[in-house]
Structures are given as C-alpha cells and as structure tokens.
Short mmCIF file of C-alpha atoms in Angstrom, two decimals:
data_model
loop_
_atom_site.label_atom_id
_atom_site.label_comp_id
_atom_site.label_asym_id
_atom_site.label_seq_id
_atom_site.Cartn_x
_atom_site.Cartn_y
_atom_site.Cartn_z
CA THR C 1 0.05 -0.03 -0.48
CA GLY C 2 1.31 3.88 -0.57
CA LEU C 3 2.19 6.13 1.92
CA ILE C 4 -1.13 8.62 0.72
CA THR C 5 -3.10 5.12 0.09
CA GLY C 6 -2.68 3.91 3.12
CA LEU C 7 -3.40 7.08 5.08
CA ILE C 8 -6.48 7.73 2.72
CA THR C 9 -7.83 3.97 3.32
CA GLY C 10 -6.87 3.75 6.85
CA HIS C 11 -6.85 7.36 8.41
CA PHE C 12 -5.62 5.31 11.13
CA LEU C 13 -6.07 8.15 14.06
CA MET C 14 -8.91 9.78 12.46
CA ASN C 15 -11.52 6.54 13.82
CA SER C 16 -9.49 5.61 16.99
CA THR C 17 -8.76 6.75 20.09
CA LEU C 18 -4.85 8.17 20.97
CA PRO C 19 -3.51 5.90 23.71
CA PRO C 20 -2.29 7.74 26.86
CA ALA C 21 1.66 7.50 27.51
CA GLY C 22 2.69 7.40 23.59
CA ALA C 23 1.90 3.51 23.08
CA GLU C 24 4.39 1.84 21.08
CA LEU C 25 1.77 -0.16 19.21
CA MET C 26 0.31 3.20 18.39
CA GLU C 27 3.63 4.73 17.21
CA GLY C 28 4.66 1.86 14.93
CA GLN C 29 1.89 1.83 13.45
CA LEU C 30 1.88 5.64 12.79
CA MET C 31 5.66 5.18 11.71
CA TRP C 32 4.47 2.59 8.92
CA ASP C 33 1.71 4.99 7.84
CA PHE C 34 4.10 7.89 7.18
CA GLU C 35 6.78 6.17 6.05
CA SER C 36 6.49 2.78 4.68
CA ASP C 37 6.36 4.16 0.81
CA ALA C 38 8.58 7.30 1.94
CA LYS C 39 11.73 5.44 1.21
CA GLU C 40 11.80 6.06 -2.86
CA LEU C 41 12.05 9.81 -1.67
CA GLU C 42 14.24 9.46 1.35
CA ALA C 43 17.54 10.22 -1.30
CA ASP C 44 18.53 13.67 -1.19
CA SER C 45 18.21 14.27 -4.87
CA TRP C 46 17.26 12.54 -8.02
CA SER C 47 20.66 12.34 -9.37
CA SER C 48 21.75 10.56 -6.35
CA THR C 49 19.28 7.81 -7.07
CA VAL C 50 20.18 7.16 -10.19
CA ASP C 51 23.36 5.06 -12.31
CA LYS C 52 26.40 7.26 -12.95
CA LYS C 53 26.71 6.51 -16.41
CA TYR C 54 23.12 7.54 -16.97
CA LEU C 55 23.57 10.62 -15.56
CA LYS C 56 26.56 11.33 -17.89
CA GLN C 57 24.27 10.64 -20.93
CA LEU C 58 21.83 13.41 -19.64
CA LYS C 59 22.61 17.37 -20.34
CA LYS C 60 23.18 19.48 -17.20
CA ASP C 61 19.64 21.47 -17.73
CA VAL C 62 17.81 17.82 -17.61
CA VAL C 63 19.65 16.42 -14.87
CA LYS C 64 18.94 20.16 -12.91
CA ARG C 65 15.34 20.02 -13.98
CA GLN C 66 14.97 16.28 -12.48
CA ASP C 67 16.50 17.15 -8.87
CA VAL C 68 13.99 20.48 -8.48
CA ILE C 69 11.06 18.15 -9.48
CA TYR C 70 12.39 15.41 -7.07
CA GLU C 71 12.88 18.57 -4.47
CA LEU C 72 9.37 19.22 -4.96
CA ILE C 73 7.83 15.83 -4.47
CA GLN C 74 9.74 15.22 -1.68
CA THR C 75 9.01 18.23 0.18
CA GLU C 76 5.56 17.72 -0.84
CA MET C 77 5.31 14.85 1.01
CA HIS C 78 6.91 16.58 3.75
CA HIS C 79 3.84 18.97 3.92
CA VAL C 80 1.44 16.24 4.11
CA ARG C 81 3.33 14.50 6.83
CA THR C 82 3.33 17.90 8.99
CA LEU C 83 -0.53 18.21 8.04
CA HIS C 84 -0.99 14.88 9.45
CA ILE C 85 1.24 15.05 12.57
CA MET C 86 -1.47 18.38 13.24
CA ALA C 87 -4.46 16.67 12.47
CA ASP C 88 -3.83 13.16 13.62
CA VAL C 89 -1.29 13.25 16.29
CA TYR C 90 -2.09 16.60 18.15
CA SER C 91 -5.48 17.84 17.46
CA LYS C 92 -7.11 14.21 18.16
CA GLY C 93 -4.78 13.70 21.08
CA LEU C 94 -6.14 17.01 22.69
CA GLN C 95 -9.48 16.04 21.95
CA LYS C 96 -9.03 12.42 23.63
CA GLU C 97 -6.67 13.05 26.23
CA MET C 98 -7.48 17.09 26.95
CA GLN C 99 -11.25 16.64 26.17
CA LEU C 100 -10.31 20.12 24.39
CA GLU C 101 -13.63 21.22 22.38
CA THR C 102 -13.97 20.86 19.02
CA GLN C 103 -14.17 25.08 18.65
CA THR C 104 -11.01 24.95 20.71
CA LEU C 105 -9.64 22.64 18.20
CA GLU C 106 -10.52 24.03 14.57
CA LYS C 107 -9.02 27.85 16.45
CA MET C 108 -5.56 26.07 17.06
CA PHE C 109 -5.87 23.78 14.02
CA PRO C 110 -7.78 25.96 11.39
CA VAL C 111 -9.46 23.79 8.11
CA MET C 112 -7.09 21.00 8.50
CA GLU C 113 -9.50 18.70 6.82
CA GLU C 114 -9.18 20.83 3.66
CA LEU C 115 -5.75 21.46 3.73
CA LEU C 116 -5.15 17.44 4.05
CA ASP C 117 -7.25 16.88 1.12
CA VAL C 118 -5.56 19.58 -1.62
CA HIS C 119 -2.45 18.15 -0.48
CA THR C 120 -2.71 14.62 -0.87
CA ASP C 121 -4.28 15.30 -3.95
CA PHE C 122 -1.57 17.18 -5.35
CA PHE C 123 0.96 14.80 -3.79
CA THR C 124 -0.69 11.70 -4.87
CA ARG C 125 -0.75 12.87 -8.79
CA LEU C 126 2.90 13.79 -8.48
CA LEU C 127 4.01 10.56 -6.98
CA GLU C 128 1.67 8.59 -9.98
CA ARG C 129 3.44 10.86 -12.65
CA LYS C 130 6.92 9.66 -10.91
CA ARG C 131 5.88 6.37 -10.50
CA ALA C 132 4.70 6.00 -14.40
CA GLU C 133 7.96 7.26 -15.58
CA GLN C 134 10.15 4.90 -13.23
CA ALA C 135 8.18 1.62 -14.94
CA GLU C 136 9.54 2.94 -18.03
CA LYS C 137 13.21 2.94 -16.98
CA ASP C 138 15.93 2.27 -19.20
CA GLU C 139 18.41 -0.92 -18.95
CA GLN C 140 20.48 1.39 -16.45
CA GLY C 141 17.93 1.64 -14.27
CA GLY C 142 17.54 5.60 -15.50
CA TYR C 143 14.44 7.50 -15.82
CA ILE C 144 13.39 11.15 -15.98
CA ILE C 145 10.21 13.19 -15.88
CA ARG C 146 9.23 14.31 -19.05
CA ARG C 147 5.72 15.89 -18.38
CA ILE C 148 4.79 17.82 -14.86
CA GLY C 149 3.89 20.97 -15.91
CA ASP C 150 0.26 20.12 -16.72
CA VAL C 151 0.02 18.34 -13.05
CA LEU C 152 1.35 21.79 -11.86
CA LEU C 153 -1.26 23.65 -14.02
CA GLU C 154 -4.05 21.57 -12.38
CA GLN C 155 -2.93 22.13 -9.17
CA VAL C 156 -3.18 26.29 -9.31
CA THR C 157 -6.17 26.60 -11.86
CA GLY C 158 -9.69 26.63 -11.63
CA PHE C 159 -11.40 24.59 -8.94
CA ASN C 160 -7.91 23.41 -7.20
CA ALA C 161 -6.60 27.63 -7.58
CA ASP C 162 -10.43 28.64 -5.59
CA ARG C 163 -9.72 25.95 -3.22
CA MET C 164 -5.84 26.80 -2.47
CA THR C 165 -7.18 30.43 -2.21
CA LYS C 166 -10.09 29.89 0.47
CA ILE C 167 -8.58 27.77 2.51
CA TYR C 168 -4.82 29.25 2.90
CA GLY C 169 -6.69 32.56 3.08
CA LYS C 170 -8.56 31.18 6.56
CA PHE C 171 -5.12 29.56 7.81
CA CYS C 172 -2.83 32.01 7.03
CA SER C 173 -5.45 34.70 8.47
CA ARG C 174 -5.78 33.02 11.34
CA HIS C 175 -1.65 32.06 12.19
CA ASN C 176 -1.66 34.58 15.10
CA GLU C 177 -4.76 33.79 16.62
CA ALA C 178 -3.72 29.89 16.68
CA VAL C 179 -0.34 30.08 17.96
CA ASN C 180 -1.31 32.77 21.03
CA LEU C 181 -4.41 30.22 22.03
CA TYR C 182 -1.54 27.58 22.00
CA LYS C 183 0.73 29.81 24.26
CA GLU C 184 -2.03 30.66 26.40
CA LEU C 185 -3.33 26.79 26.88
CA HIS C 186 0.54 26.06 27.88
CA ALA C 187 1.31 28.81 30.16
CA LYS C 188 -1.83 28.23 31.96
CA ASP C 189 -2.58 24.14 31.94
CA LYS C 190 -0.26 21.54 32.99
CA ARG C 191 -2.30 18.73 31.43
CA PHE C 192 -1.49 20.61 28.25
CA GLN C 193 1.86 20.88 28.98
CA ALA C 194 2.56 17.44 29.90
CA PHE C 195 0.28 16.26 26.56
CA ILE C 196 3.03 18.48 24.70
CA LYS C 197 6.09 17.34 26.10
CA LYS C 198 4.68 13.46 25.62
CA THR C 199 4.00 13.65 22.32
CA MET C 200 6.86 16.13 21.14
CA SER C 201 9.19 13.60 22.18
CA SER C 202 7.49 10.75 19.96
CA SER C 203 9.82 9.17 17.21
CA ILE C 204 6.74 10.37 14.71
CA VAL C 205 6.61 13.99 15.91
CA ARG C 206 10.46 14.54 16.29
CA ARG C 207 10.37 17.09 18.32
CA LEU C 208 8.07 19.46 16.00
CA SER C 209 6.11 22.06 18.23
CA ILE C 210 2.44 23.47 17.15
CA PRO C 211 3.55 26.61 16.46
CA GLU C 212 6.11 25.21 14.04
CA CYS C 213 3.84 23.14 12.34
CA ILE C 214 1.36 26.04 11.94
CA LEU C 215 4.64 28.13 10.66
CA LEU C 216 5.45 25.18 8.29
CA VAL C 217 2.02 25.44 6.62
CA THR C 218 1.99 28.77 6.40
CA GLN C 219 5.05 29.22 4.60
CA ARG C 220 4.20 26.05 1.75
CA ILE C 221 2.25 27.89 -0.15
CA THR C 222 5.23 30.65 -0.92
CA LYS C 223 7.46 28.19 -1.83
CA TYR C 224 6.29 26.90 -4.84
CA PRO C 225 7.02 29.70 -7.05
CA VAL C 226 10.44 29.32 -6.05
CA LEU C 227 10.42 25.80 -6.86
CA LEU C 228 8.33 26.19 -10.43
CA GLN C 229 10.74 28.80 -11.42
CA ARG C 230 13.92 26.70 -11.15
CA ILE C 231 11.60 23.86 -12.72
CA LEU C 232 10.97 26.08 -15.73
CA GLN C 233 14.50 27.76 -15.98
CA HIS C 234 15.63 23.88 -16.54
CA THR C 235 13.19 23.04 -19.39
CA LYS C 236 14.23 23.74 -22.55
CA GLU C 237 11.85 21.48 -24.41
CA PRO C 238 9.38 20.64 -25.09
CA GLU C 239 7.18 23.60 -25.80
CA GLU C 240 3.91 22.44 -24.39
CA GLU C 241 5.81 21.46 -20.90
CA GLN C 242 7.53 25.15 -20.93
CA GLY C 243 3.99 26.73 -21.36
CA ASP C 244 2.35 24.65 -19.03
CA THR C 245 5.31 25.43 -15.99
CA ALA C 246 5.28 29.13 -16.91
CA GLU C 247 1.38 29.31 -17.01
CA ALA C 248 1.31 27.06 -13.66
CA LEU C 249 4.08 30.00 -12.13
CA GLN C 250 1.99 32.55 -12.99
CA GLN C 251 -1.22 31.10 -11.65
CA VAL C 252 0.68 30.26 -8.49
CA LYS C 253 1.48 33.87 -7.75
CA GLU C 254 -2.10 34.74 -8.26
CA VAL C 255 -3.19 32.40 -6.04
CA ILE C 256 -0.64 34.04 -3.12
CA ALA C 257 -1.68 37.18 -4.00
CA ALA C 258 -5.34 36.40 -3.74
CA VAL C 259 -4.50 34.51 -0.08
CA ASP C 260 -2.66 37.67 1.24
CA LEU C 261 -5.64 39.80 -0.01
CA LYS C 262 -7.58 37.68 2.23
CA VAL C 263 -5.42 37.88 5.09
CA SER C 264 -5.47 41.80 4.65
CA GLU C 265 -9.17 42.09 4.98
CA TYR C 266 -9.15 40.06 7.91
CA GLU C 267 -6.69 42.01 9.62
CA MET C 268 -8.60 44.70 9.30
CA THR C 269 -10.36 44.21 12.77
CA ALA C 270 -11.01 46.63 15.54
CA GLU C 271 -7.89 46.41 17.02
CA ALA C 272 -5.81 47.12 13.51
CA LEU C 273 -8.25 50.22 12.64
CA GLN C 274 -7.55 51.37 16.45
CA GLN C 275 -4.01 51.43 15.75
CA VAL C 276 -4.39 53.28 12.80
CA LYS C 277 -6.72 55.53 14.57
CA GLU C 278 -3.79 56.34 16.72
CA VAL C 279 -1.72 57.14 13.50
CA ILE C 280 -4.42 59.44 12.33
CA ALA C 281 -4.42 60.95 15.66
CA ALA C 282 -0.80 62.00 15.59
CA VAL C 283 -1.32 63.46 12.09
CA ASP C 284 0.12 67.24 12.58
CA LEU C 285 -1.95 69.46 10.32
CA LYS C 286 -0.63 73.09 9.18
CA SER C 287 -3.32 75.76 9.71
CA GLY C 288 -5.35 76.71 6.16
CA GLN C 289 -5.00 73.06 5.06
CA MET C 290 -8.18 71.62 3.04
CA PHE C 291 -8.31 68.24 4.63
CA ALA C 292 -8.56 68.03 8.30
CA LYS C 293 -7.52 64.97 10.13
CA GLU C 294 -11.03 64.51 11.76
CA ASP C 295 -12.20 63.48 8.32
CA LEU C 296 -9.98 60.63 7.48
CA ILE C 297 -12.28 59.06 10.06
CA ARG C 298 -15.44 60.33 10.14
CA GLY C 299 -17.82 58.55 7.68
CA ARG C 300 -14.97 56.50 6.59
CA ARG C 301 -13.85 52.74 7.08
CA LEU C 302 -10.31 51.52 6.55
CA VAL C 303 -9.72 49.07 3.73
CA HIS C 304 -5.73 48.77 4.15
CA ASP C 305 -2.37 50.61 5.02
CA GLY C 306 0.99 49.95 4.96
CA PRO C 307 4.27 51.21 3.80
CA LEU C 308 4.96 52.56 -0.19
CA GLN C 309 6.97 54.68 -1.90
CA LEU C 310 6.03 57.65 -3.73
CA LYS C 311 8.17 58.59 -6.93
CA ASN C 312 9.05 62.69 -7.83
CA THR C 313 9.52 64.44 -10.75
CA ALA C 314 13.13 63.95 -10.12
CA GLY C 315 12.83 60.35 -9.97
CA ARG C 316 13.64 60.20 -6.16
CA LEU C 317 11.52 57.48 -4.10
CA LYS C 318 10.10 58.81 -0.70
CA ASP C 319 9.08 56.72 2.01
CA VAL C 320 5.34 57.07 2.77
CA GLN C 321 2.98 55.43 4.95
CA ALA C 322 -0.38 54.89 2.96
CA LEU C 323 -4.00 54.41 4.49
CA LEU C 324 -6.71 53.33 1.58
CA LEU C 325 -10.11 54.52 2.83
CA SER C 326 -13.46 53.84 1.72
CA ASP C 327 -13.40 56.61 -1.00
CA VAL C 328 -10.20 58.10 -0.98
CA PHE C 329 -6.35 57.20 -0.75
CA VAL C 330 -3.92 59.21 1.95
CA PHE C 331 -0.09 59.44 1.94
CA LEU C 332 1.24 60.31 5.13
CA GLN C 333 5.17 61.12 6.06
CA GLU C 334 6.80 60.45 9.23
CA LYS C 335 7.98 64.14 10.75
CA ASP C 336 9.64 64.79 14.15
CA GLN C 337 8.05 61.93 15.39
CA LYS C 338 4.22 62.83 14.01
CA TYR C 339 2.78 61.83 10.60
CA VAL C 340 2.16 64.65 8.55
CA PHE C 341 0.28 64.47 5.00
CA ALA C 342 3.13 63.82 2.33
CA SER C 343 4.80 66.25 0.04
CA LEU C 344 4.91 65.57 -3.80
CA ASP C 345 6.12 68.10 -6.19
CA GLN C 346 3.02 70.58 -5.06
CA ARG C 347 0.33 67.77 -5.27
CA SER C 348 -2.39 66.43 -3.22
CA THR C 349 -1.38 63.42 -1.85
CA VAL C 350 -5.13 62.41 -0.86
CA ILE C 351 -6.64 61.24 -3.39
CA SER C 352 -9.89 60.61 -4.46
CA LEU C 353 -11.07 57.12 -5.53
CA ARG C 354 -14.16 58.71 -7.43
CA LYS C 355 -13.01 58.14 -11.26
CA LEU C 356 -9.21 57.05 -10.27
CA ILE C 357 -7.84 54.88 -12.85
CA VAL C 358 -4.94 52.35 -11.60
CA ARG C 359 -2.43 51.22 -13.88
CA GLU C 360 0.53 48.41 -13.73
CA VAL C 361 4.43 50.54 -14.92
CA ALA C 362 5.83 49.08 -17.73
CA ASN C 363 8.88 46.77 -16.80
CA GLU C 364 8.47 47.78 -13.46
CA GLU C 365 6.92 44.75 -11.16
CA ARG C 366 6.86 46.62 -7.83
CA GLY C 367 5.02 50.03 -9.47
CA LEU C 368 1.89 51.36 -10.44
CA PHE C 369 0.60 54.43 -11.42
CA LEU C 370 -2.57 56.50 -9.82
CA ILE C 371 -4.36 58.33 -12.51
CA THR C 372 -6.83 61.15 -11.62
CA ALA C 373 -9.51 61.56 -14.37
CA GLY C 374 -12.03 63.87 -14.73
CA MET C 375 -10.45 66.93 -13.71
CA GLU C 376 -9.19 69.56 -16.07
CA LYS C 377 -5.82 68.83 -15.57
CA PRO C 378 -5.62 65.25 -14.75
CA GLU C 379 -3.16 63.84 -12.36
CA MET C 380 -0.72 61.13 -12.03
CA VAL C 381 0.97 59.65 -8.75
CA GLU C 382 3.70 56.92 -9.32
CA VAL C 383 3.75 54.58 -6.60
CA TYR C 384 6.07 51.53 -5.52
CA SER C 385 5.31 48.72 -2.87
CA SER C 386 8.07 46.12 -1.66
CA SER C 387 7.65 43.53 -4.09
CA LYS C 388 4.88 42.34 -6.89
CA VAL C 389 2.75 40.38 -5.03
CA GLU C 390 2.15 43.37 -2.72
CA ARG C 391 1.75 45.55 -5.58
CA ASN C 392 -1.01 42.82 -7.19
CA THR C 393 -2.74 43.10 -3.54
CA TRP C 394 -2.98 46.85 -3.72
CA ILE C 395 -4.18 47.01 -7.31
CA GLN C 396 -6.72 44.45 -6.04
CA LEU C 397 -7.58 46.41 -2.79
CA ILE C 398 -7.59 49.34 -4.64
CA GLN C 399 -10.64 48.37 -7.35
CA ASN C 400 -12.76 46.41 -4.84
CA THR C 401 -12.59 49.28 -2.91
CA MET C 402 -13.73 51.57 -5.75
CA GLN C 403 -16.44 48.81 -7.36
CA SER C 404 -17.86 48.83 -3.62
CA MET C 405 -18.27 52.87 -3.72
#
C-alpha cells in the first residue's frame, strides 16, 4: 500500500483513540503509515538515485530539472506529513486526552481536513507521475520525468485554485490566533504541558511543536513560485511543457496574491483599526489645510494600510505610510515623530477614488500609477511597493473598494 493510499484508506488516528503515554504499538502503526512508501523519496536528490553512467548521458539542464522536480515531490510529502501530525496526532490527541472542545481545536488547527484533501490530492498526482515514468526505466535503471507542467497547472487553476485561495486565506489569516491560543493553554494548563511534552518526544513528531507546524503550513504556499521558477529555468523542451510550467508559475503567484488579499481583509479588525486611528491622531496639520485629520475617520472605513514609496518628478523615491479608506487614498510621511500629509511636487496626496484609474508601470513589477481622471488637468502619481505580490494586492484592494462605492 502506498503512503497516501494508506493514509486515505486507514486514516488510522481519525477513527481511533490516542492511547495515553505514547503506546509503542500506536507509534509503530503511525511510522508505517507515514514512512512505508517514503523510502523512494528519502534520497537527498534525484541524481543520487540513478546510475552515474546514465547521468553522464544527460545534459546538465535535464539533471538539474529532475533534481528540482524531485525536491518538489519530496517537500510536498513532508508537507502532507506535517499536516497529518497536526490533524491526527496533536488535534485528535488533544480531543481524546484533554477533551478540548471542537471549537477550540478548530481555532488552533483551522481547515485541517481541507488542507489535507488539497495536498493529499496534489502529492498523489505527483507521485503517480513519478511512478509512471519509473515504470519505463531503461536498461541502466535510469528514468526522467518528462511531463510535470500539466500536473502543476491543474493544481493552481480552476476549482483547485479557488480551493487553495479559500483554504490558505483562512489558515494564514488565523495564524497568530492559533499560536496565541497554544501559548495561552501552555502557560496555564499543566495537563496541556504534559501532553505536549510527551507528544513531542515521539519518534513520529520528531520534536516538531504546534507553533512550528503552523509556521511550516503557512509558509508552504510561498515555496511553490521558487520551485516552479527553477523547474521552468531548466525546461528547454518540449514547448508544451514550457508553456504549462510558465502558466502554472504565473497562476500560483496569483493564488498567493489572492491569499494575501484575504489575510489583509481579515486583519483589518477593530484592533488594527484602532492602531490606524492612533496614527491618524498623530497627524500634525498646518493651519489652512483643506483636509482635516478628523475627515480621515468621519464617515469613512479603513480598508488597508501599509508602507509604500512615492516617486517625484526628479525620480527620487519617498517613503510614505499609505491609508486606503472607503473613498480616498491618503499618503502620510513621518516628521518629528508625527505624521503629516506627504508632500509631492505641490500635488495633493489625498486622492479621491472616484474616477481613479489604476495602471501597472511598464517593466516595473513593483510599480503602479494612480491617475486622477475627470479633472481639467488629470494628475498621475507613481507608487512603488516592496514586491510584485504586494503591488498586486494593493491594485486588487483599490479596485474592489472602487467597485463597492
């Protein structure tokens, strides 16, 4: 039975009680579930698993591509394993031994079943492709995975893309809440402390704590662009494989941007709003200015805030704090430990969202233009974020806010 097949058909811990004090039988069963088929992925790289004579026949790009594909499959297996530790060891164990309520467990381990479904499916398809290619080994025992782009593209488009966006949006949004709940229970509950200590000493868990698991899961989706970029870099043919891999890379970046957007929306809680109100309260206005700081709050809703850079006519970048409100975009700058409205070539840095046009800056993946239309003399502000993903998040937020006006 394969690694994933065993986990799917058995779901050993899903339907059984976690025995007290770490029974050896349970540990042995889990080891079988997790590790029985992992042996084919225990090598450090693909190139270390094939005959050296076979390797010498291959171009360097082919070898490097196979090594990255192997790394993708191997790390996906590790990810599925981490998810099972969270769901089947920690969550089920806390439910059985500590009688923690379902609501508490869902707060500490949000959308676990959904995450397992997504990544079990993906890993299964990756492993099936690997095994299909292995079945056609040459006389030297060598094999290469010729096609992987179609599997990658399927994972980050259509239904799967929507599913990943929704699930990771929820999980990543609740990252801090989950970790804080763990810390709270660990600080005040000795039974919880004992359970964690016992569980972490298990050869299955390998001293992987709950906060570490949460962090690993949060980070996983951000690893895909790097891996796909490296696969694409070493994919020279065929054209269809290049196209699928390139499209998968673009699509996974869009999924990450959509997840970031969901996290940003969730984080705009009452506490975050209060923090921004404190920033606004620190705005130091000169007499005679048309826009009062009270206007920033009165009748307006905060959508998003964060650091950006404005480009002036001389081409220099100025650090600013940007506030996206329900109908205006405001740029503030820090001066003498106070915030003041940013100055930019005598232009207003309070920009109405009405008739605003948002455009990407050509050949600048971090840049965007804010063009104020419907005026006698339209104005354009050039803005830069710290990354392309952050730029895309701002664009999406601005457009969503304009549509809801």
